[in-house]
């Protein structure tokens, strides 16, 4: 079965840039989406089709996908960005989610 | 606006069947793909399966055919049943709207608030 691997945690200082990676075999040949989940809340899609932002998602969130790695970048990280982040792709049989990354804002 | 709401028993006994319904408002279920996703306490997200308005379904093989997903277009609802549950099925269950299974549109833009289902005697 297809797997997506993320680092368990990422720490970032307030106002700095955070990068979260998502690795999978030939992931660059697929389309990646990213979701933000805060404690006790449902996931919210923040990036789709590798790099597109839904309406209402701040511009500080951006995405890229090439080779075996998709990357979510948070520029000028704010305290409200502290959350769990999940990548997701479709492997022609199932939707697959990454293991999740907890972002801590210092 | 599009809203999804899960409903069903919060407690199920081991070996019995878990049943949940997702009520959709703001859009007809006769469009898009409708999925169930779960999250065990403190863990990540797992896609369980989807249903299309025609009744066609796709399932995650990890559930070993225990899951049944159906749709009721007249009520604008879709449902999930998982048979022979164990403690490992304890999770928050989300329903979500998907835009396709072509890769390009294979993401979830609207989610329900989630329903905690505990499997315990």
PDB file of C-alpha atoms in Angstrom:
ATOM      1  CA  UNK A   1       0.000   0.000   0.000  1.00  0.00           C
ATOM      2  CA  UNK A   2       1.094   3.562  -0.681  1.00  0.00           C
ATOM      3  CA  UNK A   3       2.540   5.494   2.236  1.00  0.00           C
ATOM      4  CA  UNK A   4       3.189   9.172   2.933  1.00  0.00           C
ATOM      5  CA  UNK A   5       5.794  10.030   5.566  1.00  0.00           C
ATOM      6  CA  UNK A   6       5.954  13.279   7.535  1.00  0.00           C
ATOM      7  CA  UNK A   7       8.214  14.384  10.393  1.00  0.00           C
ATOM      8  CA  UNK A   8       6.357  14.024  13.708  1.00  0.00           C
ATOM      9  CA  UNK A   9       7.106  17.556  14.784  1.00  0.00           C
ATOM     10  CA  UNK A  10       8.442  20.881  13.574  1.00  0.00           C
ATOM     11  CA  UNK A  11       9.248  23.865  15.752  1.00  0.00           C
ATOM     12  CA  UNK A  12       9.376  27.410  14.419  1.00  0.00           C
ATOM     13  CA  UNK A  13       9.945  30.792  16.000  1.00  0.00           C
ATOM     14  CA  UNK A  14       7.194  33.364  15.777  1.00  0.00           C
ATOM     15  CA  UNK A  15       7.444  35.229  12.471  1.00  0.00           C
ATOM     16  CA  UNK A  16       9.854  32.750  10.902  1.00  0.00           C
ATOM     17  CA  UNK A  17       9.316  30.211   8.125  1.00  0.00           C
ATOM     18  CA  UNK A  18       8.253  26.619   8.747  1.00  0.00           C
ATOM     19  CA  UNK A  19       8.632  23.869   6.169  1.00  0.00           C
ATOM     20  CA  UNK A  20       6.830  20.552   6.498  1.00  0.00           C
ATOM     21  CA  UNK A  21       7.765  17.719   4.191  1.00  0.00           C
ATOM     22  CA  UNK A  22       5.685  14.794   2.954  1.00  0.00           C
ATOM     23  CA  UNK A  23       7.534  11.944   1.282  1.00  0.00           C
ATOM     24  CA  UNK A  24       6.153   9.191  -0.915  1.00  0.00           C
ATOM     25  CA  UNK A  25       7.256   7.143  -3.904  1.00  0.00           C
ATOM     26  CA  UNK A  26       6.968   9.359  -7.009  1.00  0.00           C
ATOM     27  CA  UNK A  27       4.694  11.708  -5.087  1.00  0.00           C
ATOM     28  CA  UNK A  28       5.537  14.412  -7.616  1.00  0.00           C
ATOM     29  CA  UNK A  29       3.572  12.428 -10.206  1.00  0.00           C
ATOM     30  CA  UNK A  30       0.445  12.778  -8.068  1.00  0.00           C
ATOM     31  CA  UNK A  31      -1.366  15.786  -6.631  1.00  0.00           C
ATOM     32  CA  UNK A  32      -0.946  16.638  -2.955  1.00  0.00           C
ATOM     33  CA  UNK A  33      -3.296  18.370  -0.588  1.00  0.00           C
ATOM     34  CA  UNK A  34      -2.620  19.677   2.918  1.00  0.00           C
ATOM     35  CA  UNK A  35      -4.927  19.974   5.905  1.00  0.00           C
ATOM     36  CA  UNK A  36      -4.609  21.900   9.152  1.00  0.00           C
ATOM     37  CA  UNK A  37      -6.195  20.465  12.285  1.00  0.00           C
ATOM     38  CA  UNK A  38      -6.372  22.300  15.596  1.00  0.00           C
ATOM     39  CA  UNK A  39      -7.180  20.456  18.851  1.00  0.00           C
ATOM     40  CA  UNK A  40     -10.800  19.350  19.014  1.00  0.00           C
ATOM     41  CA  UNK A  41     -11.567  20.606  15.515  1.00  0.00           C
ATOM     42  CA  UNK A  42     -12.094  19.048  12.110  1.00  0.00           C
ATOM     43  CA  UNK A  43      -9.343  19.208   9.491  1.00  0.00           C
ATOM     44  CA  UNK A  44      -9.406  22.204   7.161  1.00  0.00           C
ATOM     45  CA  UNK A  45      -7.976  22.025   3.636  1.00  0.00           C
ATOM     46  CA  UNK A  46      -5.306  24.699   3.193  1.00  0.00           C
ATOM     47  CA  UNK A  47      -3.592  23.550  -0.018  1.00  0.00           C
ATOM     48  CA  UNK A  48      -4.887  21.458  -2.924  1.00  0.00           C
ATOM     49  CA  UNK A  49      -3.489  20.428  -6.295  1.00  0.00           C
ATOM     50  CA  UNK A  50       0.012  20.849  -4.850  1.00  0.00           C
ATOM     51  CA  UNK A  51       0.019  24.641  -4.543  1.00  0.00           C
ATOM     52  CA  UNK A  52      -3.474  26.153  -4.731  1.00  0.00           C
ATOM     53  CA  UNK A  53      -5.059  27.875  -1.736  1.00  0.00           C
ATOM     54  CA  UNK A  54      -8.816  27.702  -1.114  1.00  0.00           C
ATOM     55  CA  UNK A  55     -10.639  30.964  -0.601  1.00  0.00           C
ATOM     56  CA  UNK A  56     -10.006  32.367   2.862  1.00  0.00           C
ATOM     57  CA  UNK A  57      -6.659  30.651   3.433  1.00  0.00           C
ATOM     58  CA  UNK A  58      -3.900  33.185   4.195  1.00  0.00           C
ATOM     59  CA  UNK A  59      -1.194  33.769   1.602  1.00  0.00           C
ATOM     60  CA  UNK A  60       1.486  32.771   4.104  1.00  0.00           C
ATOM     61  CA  UNK A  61       0.590  29.137   3.347  1.00  0.00           C
ATOM     62  CA  UNK A  62       2.166  27.760   0.175  1.00  0.00           C
ATOM     63  CA  UNK A  63       2.875  24.343  -1.296  1.00  0.00           C
ATOM     64  CA  UNK A  64       5.101  22.591  -3.789  1.00  0.00           C
ATOM     65  CA  UNK A  65       5.528  19.021  -5.017  1.00  0.00           C
ATOM     66  CA  UNK A  66       8.371  17.470  -6.979  1.00  0.00           C
ATOM     67  CA  UNK A  67      10.164  14.156  -7.129  1.00  0.00           C
ATOM     68  CA  UNK A  68       9.297  12.192  -4.013  1.00  0.00           C
ATOM     69  CA  UNK A  69       8.486  15.140  -1.753  1.00  0.00           C
ATOM     70  CA  UNK A  70       5.675  17.606  -1.265  1.00  0.00           C
ATOM     71  CA  UNK A  71       6.368  20.591   0.960  1.00  0.00           C
ATOM     72  CA  UNK A  72       4.080  22.898   2.901  1.00  0.00           C
ATOM     73  CA  UNK A  73       5.656  26.241   3.757  1.00  0.00           C
ATOM     74  CA  UNK A  74       4.323  28.669   6.324  1.00  0.00           C
ATOM     75  CA  UNK A  75       5.915  32.086   5.909  1.00  0.00           C
ATOM     76  CA  UNK A  76       5.810  34.551   8.779  1.00  0.00           C
ATOM     77  CA  UNK A  77       4.383  31.903  11.107  1.00  0.00           C
ATOM     78  CA  UNK A  78       1.834  33.185  13.578  1.00  0.00           C
ATOM     79  CA  UNK A  79       0.789  31.754  16.924  1.00  0.00           C
ATOM     80  CA  UNK A  80      -2.569  30.698  15.434  1.00  0.00           C
ATOM     81  CA  UNK A  81      -0.711  28.390  13.027  1.00  0.00           C
ATOM     82  CA  UNK A  82       0.172  26.026  15.864  1.00  0.00           C
ATOM     83  CA  UNK A  83      -1.646  22.839  14.829  1.00  0.00           C
ATOM     84  CA  UNK A  84      -1.285  19.398  13.268  1.00  0.00           C
ATOM     85  CA  UNK A  85      -0.760  19.276   9.523  1.00  0.00           C
ATOM     86  CA  UNK A  86      -1.523  16.332   7.241  1.00  0.00           C
ATOM     87  CA  UNK A  87      -0.626  15.761   3.624  1.00  0.00           C
ATOM     88  CA  UNK A  88      -2.900  13.657   1.408  1.00  0.00           C
ATOM     89  CA  UNK A  89      -2.829  12.133  -2.070  1.00  0.00           C
ATOM     90  CA  UNK A  90      -4.803   9.673  -4.201  1.00  0.00           C
ATOM     91  CA  UNK A  91      -2.961   6.522  -5.230  1.00  0.00           C
ATOM     92  CA  UNK A  92      -5.588   5.311  -7.768  1.00  0.00           C
ATOM     93  CA  UNK A  93      -7.135   2.952  -5.216  1.00  0.00           C
ATOM     94  CA  UNK A  94      -7.351   4.848  -1.963  1.00  0.00           C
ATOM     95  CA  UNK A  95      -6.969   8.291  -0.530  1.00  0.00           C
ATOM     96  CA  UNK A  96      -3.823   8.272   1.572  1.00  0.00           C
ATOM     97  CA  UNK A  97      -2.974  10.610   4.434  1.00  0.00           C
ATOM     98  CA  UNK A  98       0.435  11.322   5.816  1.00  0.00           C
ATOM     99  CA  UNK A  99       1.252  10.526   9.411  1.00  0.00           C
ATOM    100  CA  UNK A 100       0.880  14.140  10.472  1.00  0.00           C
ATOM    101  CA  UNK A 101       3.234  16.851  11.720  1.00  0.00           C
ATOM    102  CA  UNK A 102       2.706  18.893  14.863  1.00  0.00           C
ATOM    103  CA  UNK A 103       3.876  22.464  14.387  1.00  0.00           C
ATOM    104  CA  UNK A 104       4.901  24.272  17.551  1.00  0.00           C
ATOM    105  CA  UNK A 105       5.371  28.035  17.457  1.00  0.00           C
ATOM    106  CA  UNK A 106       8.045  29.225  19.871  1.00  0.00           C
TER     107      UNK A 106
ATOM    108  CA  UNK B   1     -23.059  27.161   2.550  1.00  0.00           C
ATOM    109  CA  UNK B   2     -22.114  23.502   2.484  1.00  0.00           C
ATOM    110  CA  UNK B   3     -22.453  21.761   5.830  1.00  0.00           C
ATOM    111  CA  UNK B   4     -22.050  18.137   6.876  1.00  0.00           C
ATOM    112  CA  UNK B   5     -23.152  16.665  10.184  1.00  0.00           C
ATOM    113  CA  UNK B   6     -22.476  13.178  11.494  1.00  0.00           C
ATOM    114  CA  UNK B   7     -24.981  11.411  13.738  1.00  0.00           C
ATOM    115  CA  UNK B   8     -25.235   8.031  15.397  1.00  0.00           C
ATOM    116  CA  UNK B   9     -24.588   6.126  18.630  1.00  0.00           C
ATOM    117  CA  UNK B  10     -21.522   7.184  20.554  1.00  0.00           C
ATOM    118  CA  UNK B  11     -21.067   3.766  22.161  1.00  0.00           C
ATOM    119  CA  UNK B  12     -21.036   0.393  20.425  1.00  0.00           C
ATOM    120  CA  UNK B  13     -20.361  -3.021  21.945  1.00  0.00           C
ATOM    121  CA  UNK B  14     -17.575  -5.234  20.610  1.00  0.00           C
ATOM    122  CA  UNK B  15     -18.642  -7.562  17.769  1.00  0.00           C
ATOM    123  CA  UNK B  16     -21.656  -5.376  16.988  1.00  0.00           C
ATOM    124  CA  UNK B  17     -22.183  -3.001  14.035  1.00  0.00           C
ATOM    125  CA  UNK B  18     -21.239   0.667  14.062  1.00  0.00           C
ATOM    126  CA  UNK B  19     -23.697   2.863  12.157  1.00  0.00           C
ATOM    127  CA  UNK B  20     -23.322   6.534  11.298  1.00  0.00           C
ATOM    128  CA  UNK B  21     -25.217   8.925   9.058  1.00  0.00           C
ATOM    129  CA  UNK B  22     -23.977  12.127   7.469  1.00  0.00           C
ATOM    130  CA  UNK B  23     -26.593  14.754   6.715  1.00  0.00           C
ATOM    131  CA  UNK B  24     -25.571  17.205   4.020  1.00  0.00           C
ATOM    132  CA  UNK B  25     -27.011  20.693   3.580  1.00  0.00           C
ATOM    133  CA  UNK B  26     -26.258  23.462   1.125  1.00  0.00           C
ATOM    134  CA  UNK B  27     -25.539  21.084  -1.769  1.00  0.00           C
ATOM    135  CA  UNK B  28     -27.145  18.014  -3.274  1.00  0.00           C
ATOM    136  CA  UNK B  29     -25.442  14.680  -2.667  1.00  0.00           C
ATOM    137  CA  UNK B  30     -26.282  13.951  -6.286  1.00  0.00           C
ATOM    138  CA  UNK B  31     -22.978  15.548  -7.137  1.00  0.00           C
ATOM    139  CA  UNK B  32     -19.454  14.992  -5.863  1.00  0.00           C
ATOM    140  CA  UNK B  33     -17.996  12.049  -3.969  1.00  0.00           C
ATOM    141  CA  UNK B  34     -18.858  11.510  -0.310  1.00  0.00           C
ATOM    142  CA  UNK B  35     -16.304   9.975   2.029  1.00  0.00           C
ATOM    143  CA  UNK B  36     -15.888   8.666   5.551  1.00  0.00           C
ATOM    144  CA  UNK B  37     -12.608   9.305   7.340  1.00  0.00           C
ATOM    145  CA  UNK B  38     -11.702   8.359  10.911  1.00  0.00           C
ATOM    146  CA  UNK B  39      -9.144   9.389  13.488  1.00  0.00           C
ATOM    147  CA  UNK B  40      -8.358   7.195  16.521  1.00  0.00           C
ATOM    148  CA  UNK B  41      -7.642   9.202  19.691  1.00  0.00           C
ATOM    149  CA  UNK B  42      -4.249  10.872  19.427  1.00  0.00           C
ATOM    150  CA  UNK B  43      -3.554   9.397  16.004  1.00  0.00           C
ATOM    151  CA  UNK B  44      -3.735  10.334  12.329  1.00  0.00           C
ATOM    152  CA  UNK B  45      -6.410  10.294   9.647  1.00  0.00           C
ATOM    153  CA  UNK B  46      -7.554   7.157   7.821  1.00  0.00           C
ATOM    154  CA  UNK B  47      -9.794   7.202   4.764  1.00  0.00           C
ATOM    155  CA  UNK B  48     -12.432   4.474   5.005  1.00  0.00           C
ATOM    156  CA  UNK B  49     -14.359   4.725   1.755  1.00  0.00           C
ATOM    157  CA  UNK B  50     -16.611   6.791  -0.479  1.00  0.00           C
ATOM    158  CA  UNK B  51     -19.947   6.694  -2.224  1.00  0.00           C
ATOM    159  CA  UNK B  52     -21.056   8.409  -5.409  1.00  0.00           C
ATOM    160  CA  UNK B  53     -24.632   9.507  -6.051  1.00  0.00           C
ATOM    161  CA  UNK B  54     -25.159   6.465  -8.277  1.00  0.00           C
ATOM    162  CA  UNK B  55     -24.448   4.224  -5.307  1.00  0.00           C
ATOM    163  CA  UNK B  56     -21.026   3.188  -6.592  1.00  0.00           C
ATOM    164  CA  UNK B  57     -18.498   2.813  -3.789  1.00  0.00           C
ATOM    165  CA  UNK B  58     -14.793   2.506  -3.153  1.00  0.00           C
ATOM    166  CA  UNK B  59     -13.370   1.121   0.087  1.00  0.00           C
ATOM    167  CA  UNK B  60     -10.052   1.094   1.860  1.00  0.00           C
ATOM    168  CA  UNK B  61      -8.859  -2.540   1.705  1.00  0.00           C
ATOM    169  CA  UNK B  62      -7.564  -2.180   5.275  1.00  0.00           C
ATOM    170  CA  UNK B  63     -11.094  -2.604   6.590  1.00  0.00           C
ATOM    171  CA  UNK B  64     -11.217  -6.159   5.187  1.00  0.00           C
ATOM    172  CA  UNK B  65     -14.707  -5.737   3.699  1.00  0.00           C
ATOM    173  CA  UNK B  66     -16.260  -4.881   7.090  1.00  0.00           C
ATOM    174  CA  UNK B  67     -17.457  -1.474   5.900  1.00  0.00           C
ATOM    175  CA  UNK B  68     -20.599  -0.668   3.925  1.00  0.00           C
ATOM    176  CA  UNK B  69     -21.281   2.817   2.591  1.00  0.00           C
ATOM    177  CA  UNK B  70     -24.609   3.822   1.110  1.00  0.00           C
ATOM    178  CA  UNK B  71     -26.377   6.963  -0.076  1.00  0.00           C
ATOM    179  CA  UNK B  72     -29.946   8.241   0.152  1.00  0.00           C
ATOM    180  CA  UNK B  73     -30.369  11.047  -2.341  1.00  0.00           C
ATOM    181  CA  UNK B  74     -33.971  11.683  -1.290  1.00  0.00           C
ATOM    182  CA  UNK B  75     -32.810  12.545   2.253  1.00  0.00           C
ATOM    183  CA  UNK B  76     -29.520  14.117   1.138  1.00  0.00           C
ATOM    184  CA  UNK B  77     -27.654  11.726   3.424  1.00  0.00           C
ATOM    185  CA  UNK B  78     -25.049   9.031   3.210  1.00  0.00           C
ATOM    186  CA  UNK B  79     -24.194   6.363   5.744  1.00  0.00           C
ATOM    187  CA  UNK B  80     -21.442   4.131   7.088  1.00  0.00           C
ATOM    188  CA  UNK B  81     -21.701   0.720   8.693  1.00  0.00           C
ATOM    189  CA  UNK B  82     -18.753  -1.209  10.098  1.00  0.00           C
ATOM    190  CA  UNK B  83     -19.448  -4.772  11.161  1.00  0.00           C
ATOM    191  CA  UNK B  84     -17.778  -6.794  13.906  1.00  0.00           C
ATOM    192  CA  UNK B  85     -16.198  -3.826  15.619  1.00  0.00           C
ATOM    193  CA  UNK B  86     -13.374  -4.054  18.137  1.00  0.00           C
ATOM    194  CA  UNK B  87     -11.691  -1.510  20.400  1.00  0.00           C
ATOM    195  CA  UNK B  88      -9.435  -0.650  17.455  1.00  0.00           C
ATOM    196  CA  UNK B  89     -12.450   0.934  15.746  1.00  0.00           C
ATOM    197  CA  UNK B  90     -12.760   3.534  18.504  1.00  0.00           C
ATOM    198  CA  UNK B  91     -12.254   6.869  16.762  1.00  0.00           C
ATOM    199  CA  UNK B  92     -13.692  10.190  15.736  1.00  0.00           C
ATOM    200  CA  UNK B  93     -15.510   9.573  12.471  1.00  0.00           C
ATOM    201  CA  UNK B  94     -15.716  12.382   9.921  1.00  0.00           C
ATOM    202  CA  UNK B  95     -17.770  12.644   6.784  1.00  0.00           C
ATOM    203  CA  UNK B  96     -16.313  14.778   4.022  1.00  0.00           C
ATOM    204  CA  UNK B  97     -16.942  15.957   0.474  1.00  0.00           C
ATOM    205  CA  UNK B  98     -14.504  14.893  -2.192  1.00  0.00           C
ATOM    206  CA  UNK B  99     -14.278  16.343  -5.664  1.00  0.00           C
ATOM    207  CA  UNK B 100     -13.166  13.280  -7.594  1.00  0.00           C
ATOM    208  CA  UNK B 101     -11.011  10.203  -7.900  1.00  0.00           C
ATOM    209  CA  UNK B 102      -8.927  11.354 -10.843  1.00  0.00           C
ATOM    210  CA  UNK B 103      -5.983  12.475  -8.749  1.00  0.00           C
ATOM    211  CA  UNK B 104      -6.309  16.114  -9.793  1.00  0.00           C
ATOM    212  CA  UNK B 105      -9.556  16.627  -7.874  1.00  0.00           C
ATOM    213  CA  UNK B 106      -8.873  14.072  -5.171  1.00  0.00           C
ATOM    214  CA  UNK B 107      -9.068  16.208  -2.052  1.00  0.00           C
ATOM    215  CA  UNK B 108     -11.651  17.032   0.616  1.00  0.00           C
ATOM    216  CA  UNK B 109     -12.987  20.578   0.757  1.00  0.00           C
ATOM    217  CA  UNK B 110     -15.762  20.265   3.357  1.00  0.00           C
ATOM    218  CA  UNK B 111     -15.777  18.175   6.537  1.00  0.00           C
ATOM    219  CA  UNK B 112     -18.302  17.432   9.250  1.00  0.00           C
ATOM    220  CA  UNK B 113     -17.565  18.264  12.873  1.00  0.00           C
ATOM    221  CA  UNK B 114     -16.836  14.626  13.672  1.00  0.00           C
ATOM    222  CA  UNK B 115     -18.539  12.024  15.845  1.00  0.00           C
ATOM    223  CA  UNK B 116     -16.702  10.105  18.557  1.00  0.00           C
ATOM    224  CA  UNK B 117     -17.580   6.420  18.558  1.00  0.00           C
ATOM    225  CA  UNK B 118     -16.289   4.302  21.412  1.00  0.00           C
ATOM    226  CA  UNK B 119     -16.288   0.504  21.198  1.00  0.00           C
ATOM    227  CA  UNK B 120     -16.633  -0.923  24.678  1.00  0.00           C
ATOM    228  CA  UNK B 121     -18.742  -3.420  26.581  1.00  0.00           C
TER     229      UNK B 121
END
